[in-house]
Coordinates of C-alpha atoms in Angstrom, one line a residue:
M1025 CA 0.0 0.0 0.0
R1026 CA 2.9 2.4 0.7
F1027 CA 4.1 2.2 -2.9
R1028 CA 0.5 2.6 -4.2
V1029 CA 0.0 5.8 -2.2
A1030 CA 3.3 7.2 -3.2
G1031 CA 2.6 6.3 -6.9
F1032 CA -0.7 8.0 -6.7
W1033 CA 0.8 11.3 -5.5
V1034 CA 3.5 11.2 -8.1
A1035 CA 1.0 10.5 -10.8
L1036 CA -1.1 13.4 -9.5
L1037 CA 1.9 15.7 -9.5
L1038 CA 2.9 14.7 -13.0
A1039 CA -0.6 14.8 -14.5
P1040 CA -0.3 18.5 -15.5
L1041 CA 3.0 17.7 -17.2
A1042 CA 1.5 15.0 -19.4
H1043 CA 0.6 17.7 -21.9
A1044 CA 3.8 19.6 -21.5
Q1045 CA 4.3 19.6 -25.3
D1046 CA 0.9 21.0 -26.1
A1047 CA 1.3 23.7 -28.7
F1048 CA 0.4 24.8 -32.2
V1049 CA 2.3 26.3 -35.1
V1050 CA 1.2 29.0 -37.5
P1051 CA 1.4 28.5 -40.4
S1052 CA 0.3 25.0 -39.5
A1053 CA 1.4 23.8 -43.0
N1054 CA 5.0 24.7 -41.9
E1055 CA 5.0 22.8 -38.6
A1056 CA 7.4 20.2 -40.1
V1057 CA 8.3 22.0 -43.3
E1058 CA 11.0 24.7 -43.7
G1059 CA 9.7 28.1 -44.6
D1060 CA 10.4 29.5 -48.0
S1061 CA 12.1 32.6 -46.5
N1062 CA 14.0 33.9 -43.5
N1063 CA 14.2 37.1 -41.6
T1064 CA 16.0 39.1 -38.9
I1065 CA 13.0 41.3 -38.1
P1066 CA 12.2 42.0 -35.3
F1067 CA 14.6 40.4 -32.9
T1068 CA 18.0 40.5 -34.7
I1069 CA 17.9 43.2 -37.3
T1070 CA 21.2 45.1 -37.2
G1071 CA 20.9 47.9 -34.6
G1072 CA 17.5 46.9 -33.3
N1073 CA 15.2 49.9 -33.1
V1074 CA 12.1 48.1 -34.5
R1075 CA 8.3 48.3 -34.1
Y1076 CA 6.8 45.0 -35.5
Q1077 CA 3.3 43.6 -35.7
Q1078 CA 2.5 40.1 -37.0
V1079 CA -1.0 39.0 -37.6
Y1080 CA -2.1 35.3 -37.4
V1081 CA -5.5 34.6 -39.0
D1082 CA -7.8 32.6 -36.8
G1083 CA -8.6 30.0 -39.5
D1084 CA -5.1 28.6 -38.8
I1085 CA -5.5 28.7 -35.0
P1086 CA -7.1 25.9 -32.9
A1087 CA -10.6 26.3 -31.4
A1088 CA -10.8 28.7 -28.4
P1089 CA -10.6 29.1 -25.5
F1090 CA -7.1 28.4 -24.3
T1091 CA -4.2 30.2 -22.6
I1092 CA -0.9 31.0 -24.3
Y1093 CA 2.1 30.8 -22.0
G1094 CA 4.8 31.6 -24.5
I1095 CA 6.0 31.6 -28.1
A1096 CA 8.9 30.0 -29.9
F1097 CA 10.7 30.5 -33.2
R1098 CA 13.2 28.4 -35.0
P1099 CA 16.4 29.4 -36.9
D1100 CA 16.6 29.3 -40.6
A1101 CA 18.1 26.0 -41.8
L1102 CA 21.5 27.6 -42.6
Q1103 CA 21.8 29.6 -39.3
P1104 CA 24.5 28.4 -36.9
S1105 CA 23.9 28.3 -33.1
F1106 CA 23.7 31.6 -31.3
S1107 CA 23.1 33.2 -27.9
F1108 CA 22.5 36.9 -27.2
E1109 CA 20.4 39.3 -25.1
I1110 CA 18.0 42.1 -26.2
P1111 CA 18.5 44.7 -23.4
D1112 CA 15.0 46.2 -23.7
I1113 CA 11.9 44.8 -25.4
D1114 CA 8.1 44.9 -24.9
I1115 CA 5.9 42.1 -26.3
Y1116 CA 2.2 42.3 -26.5
L1117 CA -0.4 39.8 -27.7
G1118 CA -3.9 40.9 -28.7
I1119 CA -6.9 40.3 -30.9
T1120 CA -7.1 42.3 -34.1
E1121 CA -9.6 42.9 -36.8
A1122 CA -6.7 43.0 -39.3
S1123 CA -6.2 39.9 -41.4
T1124 CA -3.9 39.2 -44.4
D1125 CA -3.8 43.0 -45.1
P1126 CA -2.9 44.8 -41.9
S1127 CA -3.0 48.6 -41.8
T1128 CA 0.2 50.6 -42.2
T1129 CA -1.0 52.5 -39.1
F1130 CA 0.0 50.4 -36.1
A1131 CA -2.8 51.7 -33.8
S1132 CA -5.4 50.6 -36.3
N1133 CA -4.3 47.0 -35.9
I1134 CA -4.8 46.9 -32.2
G1135 CA -8.2 45.7 -30.9
S1136 CA -9.9 45.8 -27.5
V1137 CA -7.9 42.9 -26.2
Y1138 CA -4.2 43.8 -25.9
T1139 CA -1.9 42.4 -23.2
L1140 CA 1.7 43.1 -22.3
V1141 CA 3.0 39.6 -22.0
A1142 CA 6.8 40.2 -21.6
S1143 CA 8.9 43.2 -20.9
G1144 CA 12.6 44.1 -20.1
P1145 CA 15.8 42.3 -21.0
L1146 CA 15.3 39.1 -23.1
A1147 CA 17.9 36.4 -23.6
L1148 CA 17.5 34.4 -26.9
A1149 CA 19.4 31.3 -27.9
S1150 CA 19.4 28.4 -30.3
A1151 CA 21.4 25.2 -30.6
A1152 CA 20.4 25.1 -34.3
S1153 CA 19.6 21.5 -34.0
G1154 CA 17.8 19.5 -36.7
P1155 CA 18.1 17.9 -40.1
V1156 CA 20.2 19.3 -42.9
G1157 CA 18.0 21.6 -44.9
G1158 CA 15.7 22.1 -41.9
P1159 CA 13.4 22.6 -40.3
L1160 CA 15.4 23.1 -37.2
A1161 CA 13.9 22.9 -33.7
F1162 CA 11.7 25.5 -32.2
D1163 CA 14.2 26.3 -29.5
I1164 CA 14.1 30.1 -29.5
E1165 CA 11.7 30.3 -26.7
I1166 CA 10.0 33.4 -25.1
W1167 CA 8.1 32.5 -21.9
F1168 CA 5.6 35.2 -20.9
D1169 CA 5.5 37.1 -17.6
E1170 CA 1.7 37.4 -18.1
P1171 CA -0.1 34.5 -19.9
F1172 CA -2.6 35.4 -22.6
A1173 CA -6.2 34.2 -22.5
Y1174 CA -7.3 33.5 -26.1
D1175 CA -11.0 33.5 -26.8
G1176 CA -11.1 33.6 -30.6
G1177 CA -10.2 36.0 -33.4
N1178 CA -7.1 36.9 -35.3
L1179 CA -4.0 37.1 -33.1
L1180 CA -1.7 40.1 -33.1
L1181 CA 1.9 39.9 -31.9
D1182 CA 3.2 43.5 -31.3
V1183 CA 6.9 43.9 -30.5
F1184 CA 8.9 47.0 -29.5
V1185 CA 12.7 46.5 -29.7
Q1186 CA 14.7 49.4 -28.5
P1187 CA 18.1 50.2 -30.2
Y1188 CA 20.9 47.7 -29.5
G1189 CA 23.8 46.0 -31.2
A1190 CA 21.9 43.1 -32.9
S1191 CA 24.0 40.8 -35.1
G1192 CA 21.6 39.5 -37.7
E1193 CA 20.7 35.9 -36.9
L1194 CA 18.2 34.5 -39.3
F1195 CA 14.8 33.1 -38.2
D1196 CA 12.7 30.8 -40.3
A1197 CA 9.9 32.7 -42.1
V1198 CA 7.4 32.4 -44.9
N1199 CA 6.6 34.8 -47.7
L1200 CA 3.4 33.5 -49.3
N1201 CA 0.3 35.4 -50.5
P1202 CA -2.2 34.5 -49.4
D1203 CA -1.1 32.8 -46.2
P1204 CA -2.3 32.9 -42.5
I1205 CA 0.3 35.5 -41.4
S1206 CA 1.3 39.0 -42.4
R1207 CA 3.1 41.9 -40.9
A1208 CA 3.5 45.6 -40.4
F1209 CA 6.9 47.0 -39.3
S1210 CA 9.1 50.0 -39.0
A1211 CA 12.8 49.4 -38.6
A1212 CA 16.0 51.6 -38.5
F1213 CA 17.5 49.9 -41.5
A1214 CA 14.6 51.4 -43.6
S1215 CA 14.7 54.8 -41.9
G1216 CA 12.1 53.6 -39.4
S1217 CA 12.0 53.5 -35.6
V1218 CA 10.5 51.7 -32.6
T1219 CA 8.6 55.0 -32.0
A1220 CA 7.0 55.2 -35.5
S1221 CA 3.2 55.3 -35.8
T1222 CA 3.2 53.9 -39.3
G1223 CA 5.2 51.3 -41.2
S1224 CA 5.5 49.0 -44.2
V1225 CA 3.3 46.0 -44.7
D1226 CA 3.8 42.7 -46.6
S1227 CA 2.8 39.0 -46.4
Q1228 CA 6.0 37.8 -44.8
G1229 CA 6.3 36.6 -41.2
L1230 CA 8.1 34.3 -38.8
V1231 CA 6.9 30.7 -38.4
T1232 CA 5.7 30.8 -34.8
K1233 CA 5.0 28.1 -32.2
F1234 CA 2.5 29.0 -29.4
M1235 CA 2.9 27.1 -26.1
L1236 CA -0.3 26.2 -24.3
V1237 CA 1.3 25.0 -21.0
P1238 CA 3.5 26.8 -18.5
E1239 CA 7.3 26.7 -18.7
P1240 CA 8.7 23.4 -17.6
A1241 CA 10.0 23.4 -14.0
G1242 CA 13.5 22.2 -15.0
P1243 CA 15.2 19.8 -12.6
A1244 CA 12.1 19.3 -10.5
V1245 CA 10.3 17.9 -13.4
A1246 CA 13.1 15.4 -14.1
A1247 CA 13.2 14.4 -10.4
L1248 CA 9.5 13.7 -10.4
A1249 CA 9.7 11.7 -13.6
A1250 CA 12.5 9.7 -12.2
L1251 CA 10.6 9.0 -9.0
A1252 CA 7.5 7.9 -11.0
A1253 CA 9.7 5.5 -13.0
L1254 CA 11.2 4.1 -9.8
M1255 CA 7.7 3.5 -8.3
R1256 CA 6.7 1.7 -11.5
A1257 CA 9.8 -0.5 -11.4
R1258 CA 9.2 -1.4 -7.8
R1259 CA 5.6 -2.2 -8.4
H1260 CA 6.6 -4.4 -11.4
G1261 CA 9.2 -6.1 -9.2
S1262 CA 6.6 -6.8 -6.6
R1263 CA 4.3 -8.4 -9.1
E1264 CA 7.2 -10.6 -10.4
V1265 CA 7.9 -11.8 -6.8
A1266 CA 4.2 -12.5 -6.2
R1267 CA 4.1 -14.7 -9.3

């Protein structure tokens, strides 16, 4: 009975982790397919200084409601591993009326639901792991300070990157028309700025993974999993003795 009780509590503790990989990718057609493009905007464009909005059409988003705890990107297939920090960034998620043709006026793309999900310094890194030719792993992770409750509609990612010494790492992207993502941006390389009220629009965008469970708890998760495995092994051994 002692092992059964312990096993019950371990199973109970691990139950929320059973879906730890729950996520979805937009465009969904590129979940396991390398995008036809790549881009440094908004996170790594030389010099930083970017205002960036990316729209995800709800037809390529799972049925609501659910909570988004973070997003992830993957490097372009030819991008080596990297690690760097953006000193000052603000990231918002919201719902927008914009679709495949966002407005060049940033404020016009913002709806009534608009949440600051991450702010301050942001460390980004990738091991650039995966098959030759891609797609590489979605290991450029951004976990939110404030989870986003999604209840339907087109999603808006709105990013403010203050000027910094970015070095141009390439993220996997798509550039199709029509497709379920599009963007509006203003960046220093094109005489733009993070403070701009208007920008350029096109059908390009970063392939994005949305995480629907909280950030894993690191070593504690591994310890619980090991304990659960030990309990299963001991129960199996007890059954063998009984036979």
